[in-house]
PDB file of C-alpha atoms in Angstrom:
ATOM      1  CA  MET G   1       0.033  -0.170  -0.062  1.00 53.00           C
ATOM      2  CA  SER G   2       2.443   2.418   0.948  1.00 70.00           C
ATOM      3  CA  GLU G   3       4.466   1.952  -2.517  1.00 79.00           C
ATOM      4  CA  ASN G   4       0.964   3.508  -4.350  1.00 77.00           C
ATOM      5  CA  LEU G   5       0.743   6.580  -1.934  1.00 76.00           C
ATOM      6  CA  LYS G   6       4.690   6.790  -2.569  1.00 83.00           C
ATOM      7  CA  TYR G   7       3.254   6.574  -6.266  1.00 85.00           C
ATOM      8  CA  LEU G   8       0.209   9.042  -6.406  1.00 83.00           C
ATOM      9  CA  VAL G   9       1.780  11.606  -3.973  1.00 86.00           C
ATOM     10  CA  GLU G  10       5.041  11.251  -7.108  1.00 88.00           C
ATOM     11  CA  VAL G  11       2.358  11.433  -9.516  1.00 89.00           C
ATOM     12  CA  ALA G  12       1.060  14.944  -7.991  1.00 89.00           C
ATOM     13  CA  ARG G  13       3.978  16.391  -7.323  1.00 89.00           C
ATOM     14  CA  LYS G  14       4.783  16.637 -10.793  1.00 92.00           C
ATOM     15  CA  ASN G  15       2.116  17.128 -11.842  1.00 91.00           C
ATOM     16  CA  PRO G  16       0.808  20.404  -9.903  1.00 90.00           C
ATOM     17  CA  LYS G  17      -2.527  19.999 -11.448  1.00 89.00           C
ATOM     18  CA  VAL G  18      -3.435  16.488  -9.666  1.00 88.00           C
ATOM     19  CA  LYS G  19      -4.829  16.792  -6.023  1.00 87.00           C
ATOM     20  CA  VAL G  20      -4.641  14.151  -3.904  1.00 85.00           C
ATOM     21  CA  GLU G  21      -5.553  13.736  -0.504  1.00 82.00           C
ATOM     22  CA  ILE G  22      -4.304  11.002   1.995  1.00 80.00           C
ATOM     23  CA  VAL G  23      -7.272  10.361   4.395  1.00 76.00           C
ATOM     24  CA  ASP G  24      -6.936   8.668   7.641  1.00 74.00           C
ATOM     25  CA  ILE G  25     -10.438   7.062   8.601  1.00 65.00           C
ATOM     26  CA  SER G  26      -9.112   4.989  11.637  1.00 64.00           C
ATOM     27  CA  THR G  27     -10.289   8.382  14.468  1.00 59.00           C
ATOM     28  CA  PHE G  28     -14.049   8.293  16.136  1.00 55.00           C
ATOM     29  CA  ALA G  29     -15.556  11.143  17.337  1.00 52.00           C
ATOM     30  CA  GLY G  30     -14.102  12.006  21.216  1.00 50.00           C
ATOM     31  CA  THR G  31     -11.142   9.518  20.638  1.00 52.00           C
ATOM     32  CA  GLU G  32      -7.396  11.372  21.069  1.00 54.00           C
ATOM     33  CA  GLU G  33      -5.290   8.352  18.751  1.00 53.00           C
ATOM     34  CA  LYS G  34      -4.131  10.313  15.447  1.00 59.00           C
ATOM     35  CA  SER G  35      -1.133   8.939  15.204  1.00 67.00           C
ATOM     36  CA  SER G  36      -1.983   6.807  12.639  1.00 74.00           C
ATOM     37  CA  LEU G  37      -1.966   9.452  10.054  1.00 75.00           C
ATOM     38  CA  ARG G  38       1.779  10.615  11.716  1.00 80.00           C
ATOM     39  CA  LYS G  39       2.488   7.433  10.848  1.00 80.00           C
ATOM     40  CA  ILE G  40       1.593   7.181   7.095  1.00 80.00           C
ATOM     41  CA  ARG G  41       2.332  11.448   6.607  1.00 82.00           C
ATOM     42  CA  SER G  42       6.431   9.944   7.604  1.00 84.00           C
ATOM     43  CA  LEU G  43       6.368   8.201   4.351  1.00 82.00           C
ATOM     44  CA  PHE G  44       6.889  11.719   2.647  1.00 84.00           C
ATOM     45  CA  PRO G  45       8.824  14.022   2.332  1.00 83.00           C
ATOM     46  CA  GLU G  46       8.272  17.308   4.500  1.00 81.00           C
ATOM     47  CA  HIS G  47       7.012  19.674   2.019  1.00 84.00           C
ATOM     48  CA  LEU G  48       5.335  18.477  -0.653  1.00 87.00           C
ATOM     49  CA  THR G  49       3.357  20.896  -3.166  1.00 88.00           C
ATOM     50  CA  ARG G  50      -0.021  22.925  -2.392  1.00 89.00           C
ATOM     51  CA  ASN G  51      -1.612  19.783  -4.054  1.00 89.00           C
ATOM     52  CA  ILE G  52      -0.641  16.870  -2.095  1.00 88.00           C
ATOM     53  CA  LYS G  53      -2.957  17.372   1.312  1.00 86.00           C
ATOM     54  CA  PHE G  54      -3.293  14.678   4.749  1.00 83.00           C
ATOM     55  CA  TYR G  55      -6.137  15.416   7.124  1.00 78.00           C
ATOM     56  CA  THR G  56      -7.301  12.830   8.740  1.00 75.00           C
ATOM     57  CA  ARG G  57     -11.261  11.952   8.869  1.00 67.00           C
ATOM     58  CA  GLU G  58     -13.723  12.046  12.494  1.00 61.00           C
ATOM     59  CA  PHE G  59     -15.882   9.454  11.981  1.00 59.00           C
ATOM     60  CA  HIS G  60     -19.258   9.978  14.545  1.00 56.00           C
ATOM     61  CA  ASN G  61     -20.862   6.416  13.708  1.00 54.00           C
ATOM     62  CA  PHE G  62     -19.135   4.980  10.969  1.00 51.00           C
ATOM     63  CA  THR G  63     -22.546   3.934   9.477  1.00 51.00           C
ATOM     64  CA  GLY G  64     -23.823   2.302  12.393  1.00 53.00           C
ATOM     65  CA  HIS G  65     -19.994   0.573  13.181  1.00 53.00           C
ATOM     66  CA  LEU G  66     -21.042   2.314  17.283  1.00 53.00           C
ATOM     67  CA  LYS G  67     -24.219   2.479  18.820  1.00 53.00           C
ATOM     68  CA  PHE G  68     -25.742   6.142  19.413  1.00 53.00           C
ATOM     69  CA  GLU G  69     -28.892   7.515  20.915  1.00 58.00           C
ATOM     70  CA  LYS G  70     -31.125   8.732  17.589  1.00 60.00           C
ATOM     71  CA  GLY G  71     -31.711  12.838  18.171  1.00 62.00           C
ATOM     72  CA  LYS G  72     -35.182  14.131  18.293  1.00 70.00           C
ATOM     73  CA  ARG G  73     -34.106  16.011  14.651  1.00 79.00           C
ATOM     74  CA  TYR G  74     -33.761  14.730  11.051  1.00 84.00           C
ATOM     75  CA  ARG G  75     -31.377  16.506   8.839  1.00 84.00           C
ATOM     76  CA  LEU G  76     -31.279  15.867   4.619  1.00 87.00           C
ATOM     77  CA  CYS G  77     -27.941  14.164   4.310  1.00 87.00           C
ATOM     78  CA  PRO G  78     -25.733  16.408   2.026  1.00 85.00           C
ATOM     79  CA  TYR G  79     -23.568  13.510   0.502  1.00 87.00           C
ATOM     80  CA  PRO G  80     -25.335  11.896  -1.618  1.00 91.00           C
ATOM     81  CA  TRP G  81     -25.914  15.126  -3.499  1.00 88.00           C
ATOM     82  CA  THR G  82     -22.354  16.817  -3.077  1.00 84.00           C
ATOM     83  CA  MET G  83     -20.067  13.586  -3.543  1.00 84.00           C
ATOM     84  CA  LEU G  84     -19.567   9.841  -4.707  1.00 86.00           C
ATOM     85  CA  ALA G  85     -17.181   7.471  -2.460  1.00 88.00           C
ATOM     86  CA  VAL G  86     -15.626   4.526  -4.961  1.00 89.00           C
ATOM     87  CA  THR G  87     -14.463   1.378  -2.560  1.00 88.00           C
ATOM     88  CA  TRP G  88     -11.201  -0.246  -3.961  1.00 85.00           C
ATOM     89  CA  ASP G  89     -13.035  -2.673  -6.736  1.00 88.00           C
ATOM     90  CA  GLY G  90     -15.181  -0.197  -8.181  1.00 89.00           C
ATOM     91  CA  ASN G  91     -18.517   0.341  -6.564  1.00 92.00           C
ATOM     92  CA  ALA G  92     -19.998   3.173  -6.049  1.00 93.00           C
ATOM     93  CA  VAL G  93     -21.486   3.180  -2.740  1.00 94.00           C
ATOM     94  CA  ALA G  94     -23.754   5.709  -0.514  1.00 91.00           C
ATOM     95  CA  CYS G  95     -21.102   7.871   1.431  1.00 88.00           C
ATOM     96  CA  CYS G  96     -17.371   8.341   2.476  1.00 82.00           C
ATOM     97  CA  ARG G  97     -18.973   6.382   5.835  1.00 81.00           C
ATOM     98  CA  ASP G  98     -20.075   3.058   3.679  1.00 86.00           C
ATOM     99  CA  THR G  99     -17.135   1.384   4.926  1.00 81.00           C
ATOM    100  CA  SER G 100     -18.688  -2.035   5.071  1.00 84.00           C
ATOM    101  CA  ALA G 101     -19.571  -1.214   0.966  1.00 90.00           C
ATOM    102  CA  ARG G 102     -23.606  -1.700   2.442  1.00 92.00           C
ATOM    103  CA  THR G 103     -25.592   0.107  -0.681  1.00 95.00           C
ATOM    104  CA  ILE G 104     -24.040  -0.016  -3.429  1.00 96.00           C
ATOM    105  CA  LEU G 105     -25.415   1.976  -6.341  1.00 97.00           C
ATOM    106  CA  GLY G 106     -23.182   0.656  -9.485  1.00 96.00           C
ATOM    107  CA  ASN G 107     -19.476   0.093 -10.391  1.00 93.00           C
ATOM    108  CA  VAL G 108     -17.464   2.230 -12.281  1.00 91.00           C
ATOM    109  CA  PHE G 109     -15.570  -0.229 -14.242  1.00 91.00           C
ATOM    110  CA  GLU G 110     -19.103  -1.475 -15.297  1.00 95.00           C
ATOM    111  CA  ASP G 111     -20.678   1.946 -16.716  1.00 92.00           C
ATOM    112  CA  GLU G 112     -19.842   5.617 -16.853  1.00 92.00           C
ATOM    113  CA  ILE G 113     -20.275   7.663 -13.875  1.00 90.00           C
ATOM    114  CA  MET G 114     -22.392  10.159 -15.149  1.00 93.00           C
ATOM    115  CA  ASN G 115     -24.548   7.202 -15.188  1.00 95.00           C
ATOM    116  CA  ILE G 116     -24.910   5.522 -11.597  1.00 95.00           C
ATOM    117  CA  TRP G 117     -24.684   9.993 -10.310  1.00 94.00           C
ATOM    118  CA  ASN G 118     -28.151   9.938 -12.480  1.00 96.00           C
ATOM    119  CA  GLY G 119     -29.501   6.192 -12.242  1.00 97.00           C
ATOM    120  CA  GLU G 120     -32.146   4.941 -11.150  1.00 97.00           C
ATOM    121  CA  ARG G 121     -30.386   3.278  -7.710  1.00 97.00           C
ATOM    122  CA  TYR G 122     -29.062   7.162  -6.537  1.00 97.00           C
ATOM    123  CA  GLN G 123     -32.560   8.184  -7.428  1.00 97.00           C
ATOM    124  CA  GLN G 124     -33.681   5.735  -5.016  1.00 97.00           C
ATOM    125  CA  MET G 125     -31.273   6.144  -2.528  1.00 97.00           C
ATOM    126  CA  ARG G 126     -31.892  10.224  -2.379  1.00 96.00           C
ATOM    127  CA  LEU G 127     -35.653   9.688  -2.441  1.00 97.00           C
ATOM    128  CA  ALA G 128     -35.108   8.238   0.387  1.00 96.00           C
ATOM    129  CA  LEU G 129     -33.760  10.410   2.598  1.00 94.00           C
ATOM    130  CA  ILE G 130     -36.097  12.995   1.732  1.00 94.00           C
ATOM    131  CA  GLU G 131     -38.897  10.496   2.637  1.00 95.00           C
ATOM    132  CA  GLN G 132     -36.523  10.778   5.561  1.00 92.00           C
ATOM    133  CA  ARG G 133     -36.918   6.649   4.943  1.00 93.00           C
ATOM    134  CA  THR G 134     -33.179   5.690   6.357  1.00 91.00           C
ATOM    135  CA  GLN G 135     -34.266   2.231   7.905  1.00 92.00           C
ATOM    136  CA  ASP G 136     -34.270   1.923   4.050  1.00 96.00           C
ATOM    137  CA  VAL G 137     -31.187   2.703   2.932  1.00 95.00           C
ATOM    138  CA  ALA G 138     -28.417  -0.288   4.100  1.00 94.00           C
ATOM    139  CA  ALA G 139     -26.038   2.468   4.837  1.00 91.00           C
ATOM    140  CA  CYS G 140     -27.993   4.765   6.761  1.00 89.00           C
ATOM    141  CA  ARG G 141     -30.020   2.734   8.917  1.00 86.00           C
ATOM    142  CA  SER G 142     -28.282   2.234  11.378  1.00 80.00           C
ATOM    143  CA  CYS G 143     -25.965   6.459  10.412  1.00 82.00           C
ATOM    144  CA  ASP G 144     -26.051   8.621  13.195  1.00 76.00           C
ATOM    145  CA  LEU G 145     -25.497  11.885  11.173  1.00 76.00           C
ATOM    146  CA  PRO G 146     -29.168  13.269   9.829  1.00 76.00           C
ATOM    147  CA  TYR G 147     -30.046  13.025  14.075  1.00 71.00           C
ATOM    148  CA  SER G 148     -26.610  14.984  15.208  1.00 67.00           C
ATOM    149  CA  PRO G 149     -26.654  16.922  17.400  1.00 61.00           C
ATOM    150  CA  ASP G 150     -24.002  19.272  16.276  1.00 59.00           C
ATOM    151  CA  ASN G 151     -25.336  22.394  15.249  1.00 59.00           C
ATOM    152  CA  LYS G 152     -21.362  23.229  13.278  1.00 61.00           C
ATOM    153  CA  ARG G 153     -22.139  19.791  10.867  1.00 57.00           C
ATOM    154  CA  TRP G 154     -25.537  21.649   9.669  1.00 55.00           C
ATOM    155  CA  ASN G 155     -24.633  25.180   8.961  1.00 64.00           C
ATOM    156  CA  PRO G 156     -24.601  26.571   5.642  1.00 68.00           C
ATOM    157  CA  MET G 157     -21.085  27.638   5.590  1.00 69.00           C
ATOM    158  CA  TYR G 158     -19.365  24.614   6.603  1.00 63.00           C
ATOM    159  CA  ILE G 159     -21.257  22.298   3.709  1.00 62.00           C
ATOM    160  CA  ILE G 160     -19.679  24.658   1.700  1.00 68.00           C
ATOM    161  CA  LYS G 161     -16.718  23.898   2.847  1.00 66.00           C
ATOM    162  CA  SER G 162     -16.776  21.089   2.719  1.00 62.00           C
ATOM    163  CA  ILE G 163     -18.233  20.239  -0.640  1.00 60.00           C
ATOM    164  CA  LEU G 164     -15.351  22.932  -1.758  1.00 65.00           C
ATOM    165  CA  SER G 165     -12.913  20.938  -0.153  1.00 60.00           C
ATOM    166  CA  ARG G 166     -13.579  17.836  -2.174  1.00 54.00           C
TER     167      ARG G 166
END
C-alpha cells in the first residue's frame, strides 16, 4: 500500500493539476488517537506541493459500527448530492462512511460515472433520504449523521466548505 501512496504523491508532485488527498479514517469522535496519520505522513518528504494534503477524517458513528441514541431532529444528509464515494473494487457506495459497502449504487469499472450518479439506484436512495426513510438504505439505517445534535455540521458555511474541499 505504501508504494501505491508514494506513487500517487510523486505523480501529484510532478503535476500541480493533480490533487491527492490522503485521509486517515481510523479516528472516531471522542478519541484522541491520531498517531496513524503521523505514521502515514512520515513516509513522505517534509515539504510537499500544495496539491498534496494529509488529514484525518473523524467519524461519528461510522455507519452503524458504534451504538448511538437517535436525536429527535432529522436533517437531510448532504453526501448523496455532493460526493461520489468509490471502494477499491470500483463500487460506488452511499457515502465515504459506507466502509462495508452496504449500499452499492453501481460500479465505475462497469458503467460511466454520470450513469451511476444519475441512475435509478442513486435516485431511489436520495428519495428515501428526502422522505426520511433511512431504514430503507442499508448504509444509512444505523448512521447518526442525520440526527446529529452538533449544529456546526449543519451550518451552511460548513457544508459549502466541505463541498469545496472535495
